[in-house]
XYZ file of N, CA, C and O in Angstrom:
668
model
N -23.935 -87.596 -11.233
C -24.237 -86.844 -11.998
C -23.609 -85.785 -12.075
O -22.506 -86.191 -11.089
N -23.178 -85.127 -13.405
C -21.961 -84.370 -13.417
C -23.055 -83.596 -13.158
O -23.082 -82.134 -14.011
N -21.441 -82.252 -11.858
C -22.076 -80.547 -11.685
C -20.982 -80.643 -12.323
O -21.282 -78.838 -12.046
N -20.485 -80.566 -13.442
C -19.632 -79.829 -13.991
C -19.545 -79.907 -14.956
O -19.762 -80.271 -16.064
N -19.354 -78.067 -16.180
C -19.354 -77.193 -16.918
C -18.307 -77.352 -17.020
O -17.881 -76.154 -17.528
N -16.976 -78.015 -18.223
C -15.857 -77.380 -18.189
C -15.604 -76.338 -19.260
O -15.146 -75.329 -20.127
N -17.183 -76.677 -20.311
C -16.925 -75.078 -21.480
C -17.044 -73.856 -21.425
O -17.028 -72.790 -21.394
N -17.781 -73.384 -19.889
C -17.699 -72.006 -19.831
C -16.753 -71.782 -19.030
O -16.350 -72.246 -17.892
N -16.018 -70.558 -19.106
C -15.462 -69.771 -17.871
C -15.968 -68.760 -17.024
O -17.995 -68.338 -17.538
N -16.215 -69.000 -15.836
C -16.929 -68.775 -14.177
C -16.851 -66.849 -14.606
O -17.805 -66.184 -14.588
N -15.818 -66.407 -15.652
C -16.107 -64.543 -16.105
C -16.542 -64.213 -17.438
O -16.540 -63.033 -17.290
N -16.682 -65.173 -17.840
C -17.539 -64.722 -19.159
C -16.512 -64.128 -20.571
O -15.754 -65.456 -20.864
N -17.246 -63.699 -21.342
C -16.809 -63.461 -22.269
C -14.706 -63.338 -23.144
O -14.335 -63.407 -22.106
N -14.720 -63.875 -23.763
C -13.117 -64.292 -24.405
C -12.385 -63.181 -24.449
O -13.370 -62.270 -25.472
N -11.582 -62.591 -24.098
C -11.003 -61.827 -24.997
C -10.310 -60.707 -23.922
O -9.280 -60.031 -24.280
N -11.269 -60.921 -22.358
C -10.772 -60.447 -21.077
C -9.218 -60.656 -21.069
O -9.333 -61.964 -20.476
N -7.942 -59.711 -20.810
C -7.597 -60.962 -19.969
C -7.141 -60.322 -19.220
O -7.410 -59.338 -18.483
N -6.649 -61.008 -18.315
C -6.938 -61.626 -16.860
C -5.615 -61.130 -15.975
O -5.859 -61.899 -14.860
N -5.157 -60.129 -16.330
C -3.779 -59.356 -15.758
C -3.877 -58.938 -14.850
O -5.157 -58.121 -14.387
N -2.438 -58.399 -14.242
C -2.544 -57.335 -13.161
C -3.540 -57.689 -11.937
O -3.635 -58.508 -11.872
N -3.382 -57.151 -11.024
C -5.066 -56.880 -10.012
C -6.039 -56.585 -10.006
O -6.583 -55.667 -10.862
N -6.597 -57.665 -9.602
C -8.411 -57.472 -9.951
C -8.472 -57.101 -8.419
O -8.141 -57.655 -7.480
N -9.815 -56.143 -7.951
C -10.696 -56.512 -6.735
C -11.817 -56.372 -6.931
O -12.407 -55.942 -7.707
N -12.838 -56.606 -5.652
C -14.409 -56.960 -5.587
C -14.907 -56.127 -4.483
O -14.190 -55.057 -3.953
N -15.619 -55.541 -5.745
C -16.268 -53.838 -5.142
C -17.765 -54.556 -5.408
O -18.697 -55.468 -6.620
N -18.504 -53.878 -4.244
C -19.916 -54.802 -4.250
C -21.287 -53.631 -3.878
O -20.205 -53.031 -3.163
N -21.885 -53.406 -4.416
C -22.681 -52.378 -4.147
C -24.045 -52.964 -4.088
O -24.324 -53.935 -5.048
N -24.636 -52.345 -3.375
C -26.423 -52.524 -3.482
C -27.358 -51.437 -4.116
O -28.321 -51.667 -4.500
N -27.336 -50.458 -4.145
C -28.766 -49.318 -4.847
C -27.567 -48.868 -6.486
O -26.493 -49.049 -6.017
N -28.556 -49.174 -7.254
C -28.306 -47.828 -8.946
C -28.025 -47.188 -8.158
O -28.231 -45.790 -7.505
N -26.755 -46.349 -9.041
C -26.315 -44.903 -8.744
C -24.481 -44.644 -9.386
O -24.208 -45.173 -9.590
N -24.883 -42.966 -9.290
C -22.660 -42.563 -9.350
C -21.482 -42.997 -8.290
O -22.462 -42.547 -7.328
N -20.694 -44.317 -8.659
C -19.777 -44.319 -7.143
C -18.572 -43.769 -7.743
O -18.395 -43.598 -9.157
N -17.605 -42.650 -6.899
C -16.372 -42.298 -6.424
C -15.899 -43.477 -5.895
O -15.629 -44.246 -4.866
N -14.598 -43.528 -7.014
C -13.253 -44.199 -6.040
C -12.741 -43.634 -5.702
O -11.825 -42.647 -6.875
N -11.552 -42.264 -4.291
C -10.896 -41.800 -4.314
C -9.732 -42.469 -4.242
O -9.180 -43.766 -3.365
N -8.745 -41.526 -3.217
C -7.794 -42.054 -2.785
C -7.702 -42.540 -1.366
O -7.278 -43.631 -1.133
N -8.171 -41.764 -1.026
C -8.943 -43.289 0.366
C -8.995 -44.260 0.535
O -8.760 -45.353 1.120
N -10.352 -44.580 -1.028
C -10.677 -45.980 -1.292
C -9.215 -46.827 -1.978
O -9.204 -47.737 -1.828
N -8.202 -46.469 -2.118
C -7.331 -47.512 -2.400
C -6.295 -48.003 -1.526
O -6.099 -48.282 -1.176
N -6.344 -46.069 -1.112
C -5.428 -46.347 0.283
C -5.902 -47.239 0.953
O -5.033 -48.516 2.062
N -7.072 -48.159 1.393
C -7.424 -49.299 2.201
C -7.108 -49.780 1.658
O -7.399 -51.148 2.928
N -6.961 -50.581 0.380
C -6.717 -51.495 0.126
C -5.328 -52.183 0.007
O -4.573 -52.873 -0.456
N -4.193 -50.564 0.200
C -2.996 -50.870 0.115
C -2.619 -50.138 -0.846
O -1.301 -50.911 -0.787
N -3.139 -49.344 -1.840
C -2.564 -49.590 -2.503
C -2.715 -48.336 -2.485
O -3.072 -47.187 -1.972
N -0.779 -47.234 -3.365
C -1.570 -46.062 -2.906
C -1.099 -45.845 -4.422
O -0.687 -46.064 -5.045
N -2.393 -45.258 -4.797
C -2.555 -44.652 -5.744
C -2.000 -43.419 -6.457
O -2.340 -43.562 -8.058
N -0.952 -42.872 -5.841
C -0.304 -41.943 -6.782
C 0.706 -42.672 -7.822
O 1.906 -42.270 -9.036
N 0.611 -43.969 -7.256
C 1.611 -44.829 -8.380
C 0.764 -45.784 -9.455
O 1.871 -46.016 -10.155
N -0.501 -45.577 -9.782
C -1.757 -46.182 -10.628
C -1.492 -45.184 -11.927
O -1.530 -43.970 -12.027
N -1.390 -45.719 -13.397
C -2.002 -45.422 -14.120
C -3.355 -45.233 -14.107
O -4.015 -46.114 -14.592
N -4.329 -44.005 -14.236
C -5.724 -44.177 -14.213
C -5.647 -44.236 -15.816
O -6.873 -44.365 -16.029
N -5.125 -44.372 -16.797
C -5.433 -45.033 -17.789
C -5.412 -46.549 -17.681
O -5.831 -47.024 -19.491
N -4.821 -47.058 -17.288
C -5.034 -48.788 -16.933
C -5.977 -49.216 -16.065
O -6.061 -50.044 -15.265
N -7.213 -48.292 -15.587
C -7.797 -48.878 -14.691
C -9.265 -49.076 -14.992
O -9.956 -48.332 -15.650
N -9.355 -50.363 -15.136
C -10.248 -50.849 -15.540
C -11.787 -51.152 -14.445
O -11.833 -51.392 -13.674
N -13.185 -51.191 -14.740
C -14.331 -51.705 -14.017
C -14.892 -52.208 -14.789
O -15.543 -51.822 -15.766
N -15.584 -53.859 -14.199
C -15.979 -54.459 -14.783
C -17.032 -55.306 -14.640
O -17.000 -55.001 -12.809
N -17.790 -55.681 -15.145
C -19.608 -56.224 -14.245
C -20.090 -57.017 -14.498
O -19.616 -57.045 -16.153
N -20.708 -58.462 -14.084
C -21.301 -59.190 -14.988
C -22.814 -58.885 -15.298
O -24.076 -59.907 -15.427
N -23.089 -57.412 -14.363
C -24.780 -57.383 -14.326
C -26.076 -57.893 -13.388
O -27.336 -57.262 -13.304
N -25.573 -58.879 -12.281
C -26.296 -58.590 -11.137
C -27.418 -59.380 -11.269
O -29.003 -59.653 -10.878
N -27.622 -59.752 -13.127
C -28.980 -61.043 -12.815
C -29.021 -61.941 -11.744
O -27.362 -62.116 -11.736
N -30.496 -62.689 -12.179
C -30.046 -64.238 -11.551
C -28.688 -64.774 -13.140
O -29.455 -64.701 -14.375
N -28.258 -65.963 -12.526
C -28.062 -66.654 -13.567
C -29.037 -67.930 -14.571
O -30.348 -67.891 -13.440
N -28.727 -68.255 -15.055
C -29.630 -69.308 -16.375
C -30.275 -70.385 -15.324
O -29.020 -70.940 -14.670
N -30.945 -71.134 -15.036
C -30.868 -72.195 -14.376
C -30.603 -73.736 -14.554
O -30.522 -74.559 -14.684
N -30.731 -73.313 -16.220
C -30.018 -74.189 -17.293
C -28.207 -74.304 -17.487
O -28.383 -73.117 -17.848
N -28.249 -75.228 -16.327
C -26.284 -75.750 -16.758
C -25.803 -75.065 -17.733
O -24.644 -74.489 -18.301
N -26.029 -75.997 -18.965
C -26.101 -75.611 -20.029
C -25.848 -74.460 -21.065
O -25.263 -74.028 -22.157
N -26.890 -73.568 -20.408
C -27.098 -72.338 -21.163
C -25.665 -71.118 -21.248
O -25.294 -71.969 -19.989
N -25.615 -70.291 -21.879
C -25.132 -69.758 -22.108
C -24.870 -68.160 -19.729
O -25.529 -68.102 -19.801
N -23.923 -68.198 -19.488
C -23.425 -67.306 -18.884
C -23.257 -65.354 -19.275
O -22.591 -65.514 -19.718
N -23.100 -64.873 -18.677
C -23.873 -63.489 -19.061
C -21.894 -63.239 -18.644
O -21.127 -63.679 -18.024
N -21.881 -62.641 -19.482
C -19.841 -61.825 -20.222
C -19.751 -60.486 -19.405
O -20.627 -60.096 -18.838
N -18.445 -60.647 -19.468
C -18.403 -59.461 -18.195
C -17.616 -58.871 -19.219
O -17.320 -58.384 -19.887
N -18.883 -57.430 -18.927
C -18.683 -56.348 -20.060
C -18.105 -54.620 -18.607
O -18.134 -54.485 -17.540
N -16.941 -54.416 -19.567
C -16.040 -53.210 -19.241
C -17.643 -52.208 -18.935
O -17.939 -51.884 -19.746
N -17.064 -51.082 -17.773
C -17.854 -49.812 -18.102
C -17.493 -48.726 -17.918
O -15.918 -48.671 -17.183
N -17.803 -47.671 -18.808
C -16.971 -46.735 -18.727
C -16.890 -46.349 -17.814
O -17.367 -45.757 -16.655
N -15.811 -45.100 -17.032
C -15.135 -44.384 -16.365
C -15.662 -42.986 -16.412
O -14.484 -42.881 -17.211
N -14.763 -42.212 -15.682
C -14.535 -40.074 -15.477
C -14.145 -40.990 -14.683
O -14.167 -41.039 -13.677
N -12.941 -40.432 -15.215
C -11.516 -39.755 -14.191
C -11.225 -38.432 -13.915
O -11.327 -37.608 -15.194
N -11.135 -38.002 -12.570
C -11.445 -36.246 -12.118
C -9.827 -36.447 -11.962
O -9.122 -36.340 -10.937
N -8.704 -35.848 -12.736
C -7.491 -35.185 -12.576
C -7.265 -33.821 -12.728
O -7.394 -32.791 -13.079
N -7.446 -33.879 -11.190
C -7.364 -31.816 -10.484
C -6.368 -31.531 -11.061
O -6.997 -30.389 -11.195
N -5.589 -31.919 -11.131
C -4.432 -30.718 -11.951
C -3.799 -31.186 -13.758
O -2.216 -30.628 -13.460
N -4.268 -32.385 -14.089
C -4.405 -32.156 -15.040
C -2.695 -32.954 -15.068
O -2.240 -32.813 -16.333
N -2.428 -33.632 -13.972
C -0.723 -34.895 -14.176
C -1.056 -35.827 -14.610
O -0.178 -36.686 -15.231
N -2.234 -36.383 -15.304
C -2.495 -37.569 -15.722
C -1.839 -38.385 -14.680
O -2.066 -40.150 -15.126
N -1.862 -38.701 -13.432
C -1.600 -39.125 -12.737
C -2.474 -39.141 -11.824
O -2.827 -38.255 -11.200
N -2.916 -40.372 -10.837
C -4.177 -40.269 -9.607
C -3.468 -39.394 -8.227
O -2.383 -40.122 -7.578
N -4.115 -38.450 -7.395
C -2.815 -37.651 -7.272
C -4.004 -37.875 -5.611
O -5.986 -38.845 -5.970
N -3.943 -37.041 -4.289
C -4.810 -37.305 -3.201
C -6.461 -36.455 -3.264
O -6.497 -37.554 -2.842
N -6.557 -35.267 -4.911
C -7.345 -35.260 -5.082
C -8.030 -35.939 -6.496
O -9.422 -34.855 -6.547
N -7.526 -36.832 -6.751
C -8.186 -37.375 -7.704
C -9.848 -38.148 -7.088
O -8.997 -38.767 -6.265
N -10.135 -38.434 -8.123
C -10.861 -39.284 -8.500
C -11.590 -40.521 -9.552
O -11.448 -39.997 -10.756
N -12.381 -41.800 -10.029
C -12.973 -42.450 -10.835
C -14.399 -42.288 -10.349
O -14.595 -42.673 -8.974
N -14.837 -42.517 -11.367
C -16.917 -41.987 -11.331
C -16.526 -43.344 -12.615
O -16.321 -43.345 -12.791
N -17.956 -44.103 -11.470
C -18.270 -45.072 -12.251
C -20.724 -45.405 -12.479
O -20.339 -44.717 -11.143
N -21.142 -45.643 -12.802
C -21.940 -45.867 -13.627
C -22.213 -47.720 -12.622
O -21.853 -48.539 -13.697
N -22.838 -47.603 -11.537
C -23.202 -49.147 -10.477
C -25.083 -49.308 -10.494
O -25.760 -48.854 -9.909
N -25.576 -50.267 -11.760
C -26.332 -50.904 -11.386
C -26.849 -51.523 -10.087
O -25.880 -53.010 -10.116
N -28.127 -52.128 -10.040
C -28.183 -52.637 -8.645
C -28.914 -53.634 -9.332
O -28.659 -54.254 -10.651
N -29.862 -55.144 -8.287
C -29.720 -55.915 -8.957
C -31.468 -56.126 -8.624
O -31.663 -57.619 -9.428
N -31.747 -54.834 -9.149
C -32.789 -54.544 -9.070
C -33.524 -53.563 -10.455
O -32.753 -52.259 -9.764
N -34.482 -53.434 -11.027
C -35.056 -51.872 -11.777
C -35.895 -52.635 -13.256
O -36.233 -52.945 -12.764
N -36.110 -51.187 -13.796
C -36.606 -51.365 -14.755
C -35.617 -50.957 -16.897
O -34.420 -50.665 -16.906
N -36.383 -52.043 -17.219
C -34.809 -51.905 -19.313
C -36.738 -51.521 -19.515
O -37.470 -52.632 -20.139
N -36.087 -51.292 -20.595
C -36.687 -51.258 -22.109
C -36.822 -52.279 -23.438
O -34.912 -52.578 -22.971
N -37.378 -53.017 -23.249
C -37.449 -54.338 -24.471
C -37.615 -54.244 -25.420
O -38.807 -53.887 -25.805
N -37.007 -54.015 -26.348
C -36.640 -53.343 -28.039
C -37.847 -54.361 -28.482
O -38.929 -54.365 -28.995
N -37.789 -55.610 -27.892
C -38.765 -57.267 -28.704
C -39.907 -56.753 -29.216
O -40.867 -56.635 -29.133
N -40.506 -56.454 -27.254
C -41.784 -55.868 -26.637
C -42.366 -54.225 -26.750
O -43.203 -54.357 -26.840
N -41.616 -53.548 -27.147
C -41.536 -52.541 -27.557
C -42.355 -51.368 -26.073
O -43.197 -50.506 -26.257
N -41.369 -52.126 -24.465
C -42.711 -52.025 -23.403
C -41.262 -51.537 -22.372
O -39.964 -52.822 -22.207
N -41.081 -51.121 -21.583
C -40.263 -51.712 -20.051
C -40.697 -52.701 -19.596
O -41.726 -53.155 -19.228
N -39.642 -53.175 -18.740
C -40.290 -54.686 -17.855
C -39.054 -54.128 -16.994
O -38.656 -53.971 -16.339
N -39.877 -55.142 -15.455
C -39.069 -54.740 -14.649
C -38.097 -55.906 -13.759
O -37.997 -57.304 -14.407
N -37.214 -56.239 -13.567
C -36.073 -57.241 -13.137
C -35.726 -57.154 -12.099
O -35.192 -56.443 -11.515
N -35.765 -58.669 -11.593
C -35.263 -58.678 -9.994
C -34.295 -59.812 -9.747
O -34.469 -61.226 -10.001
N -32.688 -59.989 -8.938
C -32.506 -60.761 -8.725
C -33.431 -61.487 -7.170
O -32.695 -60.740 -5.928
N -33.533 -62.285 -7.098
C -33.762 -63.146 -5.686
C -33.197 -63.637 -5.490
O -33.424 -63.592 -4.013
N -31.986 -64.003 -5.557
C -30.935 -64.661 -4.462
C -30.173 -63.681 -4.052
O -29.775 -63.580 -2.662
N -30.494 -62.195 -4.211
C -28.611 -61.307 -3.618
C -29.105 -59.673 -3.952
O -29.579 -59.774 -5.212
N -29.259 -58.715 -3.161
C -29.412 -58.075 -3.645
C -28.574 -56.499 -3.704
O -28.144 -55.583 -3.480
N -26.976 -58.182 -3.620
C -25.307 -57.096 -3.898
C -25.560 -57.442 -5.264
O -25.235 -58.255 -5.787
N -23.918 -56.323 -6.394
C -23.341 -56.442 -7.324
C -22.562 -56.320 -7.397
O -21.890 -55.677 -6.604
N -21.703 -57.188 -7.869
C -20.741 -57.451 -7.714
C -19.967 -56.642 -9.559
O -20.151 -56.895 -9.790
N -19.271 -55.464 -8.464
C -18.052 -55.444 -9.739
C -17.018 -55.139 -9.814
O -16.103 -55.648 -8.338
N -15.742 -55.739 -10.354
C -14.967 -56.036 -10.851
C -13.456 -54.872 -11.429
O -13.558 -54.506 -12.188
N -12.486 -54.175 -10.662
C -12.126 -53.114 -10.522
C -10.607 -53.551 -10.716
O -9.584 -54.843 -9.838
N -10.049 -53.311 -12.184
C -9.077 -54.062 -12.643
C -7.271 -53.311 -12.888
O -8.152 -52.145 -13.428
N -6.747 -53.868 -12.851
C -5.960 -52.271 -12.601
C -4.411 -52.714 -13.051
O -3.907 -54.389 -13.399
N -4.201 -52.423 -14.347
C -2.925 -52.718 -15.395
C -3.178 -54.041 -16.022
O -2.578 -54.878 -16.638
N -4.589 -54.129 -16.211
C -5.045 -54.597 -17.710
C -4.926 -54.294 -19.053
O -5.523 -54.940 -19.714
N -4.961 -52.694 -19.067
C -4.893 -52.389 -20.599
C -5.850 -51.573 -20.447
O -5.524 -51.068 -19.333
N -5.573 -50.219 -21.098
C -6.293 -49.177 -21.498
C -7.754 -49.838 -21.186
O -8.383 -50.209 -21.752
N -7.756 -48.093 -20.273
C -9.876 -48.339 -19.761
C -10.014 -47.861 -20.718
O -9.843 -46.959 -21.585
N -11.921 -48.235 -20.315
C -13.000 -47.081 -21.368
C -13.606 -45.581 -20.553
O -13.727 -46.176 -18.998
N -12.996 -44.796 -20.988
C -13.650 -43.816 -20.395
C -14.865 -42.650 -21.261
O -15.713 -43.459 -22.184
N -15.503 -42.408 -19.797
C -16.918 -41.351 -20.283
C -16.680 -40.675 -21.348
O -15.482 -40.145 -21.241
N -18.084 -39.904 -21.834
C -17.407 -39.240 -23.267
C -17.771 -37.761 -22.663
O -18.888 -37.713 -21.998
N -17.256 -36.455 -22.267
C -17.542 -35.209 -22.203
C -17.994 -34.543 -23.369
O -18.071 -34.763 -24.267
N -19.488 -34.296 -22.642
C -20.464 -33.372 -23.227
C -20.997 -31.987 -22.786
O -20.726 -31.390 -21.826
N -20.440 -30.958 -23.725
C -21.151 -29.964 -23.193
C -22.696 -29.408 -23.012
O -23.680 -30.209 -23.812
N -23.424 -29.496 -21.317
C -24.354 -29.463 -21.315
C -25.107 -28.172 -20.915
O -26.335 -27.735 -20.318
N -24.101 -26.704 -21.506
C -24.750 -26.385 -21.417
C -26.312 -25.962 -22.922
O -26.262 -26.412 -23.748
N -27.308 -25.418 -22.820
C -28.592 -25.441 -23.287
C -28.137 -23.700 -23.466
O -28.327 -22.315 -23.413
N -27.995 -23.713 -24.970
C -28.453 -21.992 -25.693
C -30.142 -21.890 -25.278
O -30.940 -22.322 -26.578
N -31.009 -21.125 -25.277
C -31.946 -20.700 -25.400
C -32.116 -20.132 -26.615
O -31.412 -19.024 -27.113
N -33.839 -20.732 -26.707
C -33.870 -19.368 -28.251
C -34.618 -18.209 -27.382
O -34.766 -18.016 -26.034
N -34.901 -16.851 -28.529
C -35.727 -15.653 -27.495
C -36.939 -15.545 -27.264
O -37.470 -15.486 -26.287
N -37.599 -17.025 -27.802
C -39.019 -17.103 -27.793
C -39.400 -18.738 -27.020
O -39.891 -19.707 -27.577
N -38.994 -18.793 -25.640
C -39.281 -20.477 -24.998
C -40.292 -20.958 -25.339
O -41.867 -19.391 -24.790
N -40.969 -22.042 -25.337
C -42.213 -22.842 -25.019
C -42.216 -22.362 -23.304
O -41.673 -23.563 -22.138
N -43.805 -22.060 -22.896
C -43.370 -22.048 -21.544
C -44.789 -23.286 -22.099
O -45.735 -23.663 -22.230
N -44.228 -24.385 -20.325
C -44.778 -25.634 -20.472
C -45.882 -25.311 -19.286
O -44.937 -24.858 -17.740
N -46.828 -25.945 -18.819
C -47.789 -25.645 -17.860
C -47.566 -26.865 -16.933
O -47.271 -28.261 -17.970
N -47.285 -27.690 -15.886
C -47.164 -28.502 -15.553
C -48.108 -28.580 -13.642
O -48.609 -27.749 -13.435
N -48.880 -30.290 -13.892
C -50.027 -30.074 -13.067
C -49.511 -31.241 -12.252
O -49.103 -32.134 -12.280
N -49.836 -31.888 -10.854
C -50.007 -32.044 -9.918
C -51.412 -33.385 -10.672
O -51.913 -32.426 -10.024
N -51.095 -34.162 -10.309
C -52.051 -35.237 -10.623
C -52.656 -36.006 -9.318
O -51.548 -36.151 -9.492
N -53.306 -35.667 -9.029
C -54.080 -37.035 -7.332
C -55.357 -37.067 -7.403
O -56.198 -36.736 -8.174
N -55.709 -38.307 -7.062
C -56.828 -38.417 -6.130
C -58.044 -37.456 -5.621
O -57.655 -36.854 -4.621
N -59.751 -37.212 -5.933
C -59.575 -36.372 -5.775
C -60.953 -36.606 -4.616
O -60.847 -37.873 -3.669
N -60.821 -36.511 -2.765
C -61.509 -36.388 -1.579
C -63.017 -36.677 -1.866
O -63.288 -35.437 -2.987
């Protein structure tokens, strides 16, 4: 039997430059994650020497791989990050940090083709792997939007109810 398939890259999408330094991040739950000075120091990196615009985070989705070895593997996707720069100097200082949204290996997603939500779960692991790339090129950033809401003078009042089983 031939157990190798040479036409696949184990890391997915062509066009990603695998240069610079890469670090593996493992998460088990969906949420917003923070990488700060101490996180980089634990790996032996001096974050004050890093260019925040060159720090990228990639992931492959955390889903089960297809059973068919001929099927395409998921692409590695870059996710948007937010860089908090306390003193706005463009360098990664001791009080600066990076935020990113990480998905777990189970959850809900909206399927456009079916016009409904469906549940997914990776039956083989509860760990999702993210890759932190340093010096691989410009990073994808989260956009900032004004979150303040302007209320009109006559707001609509909504009544809320808790629905439960009657005893």
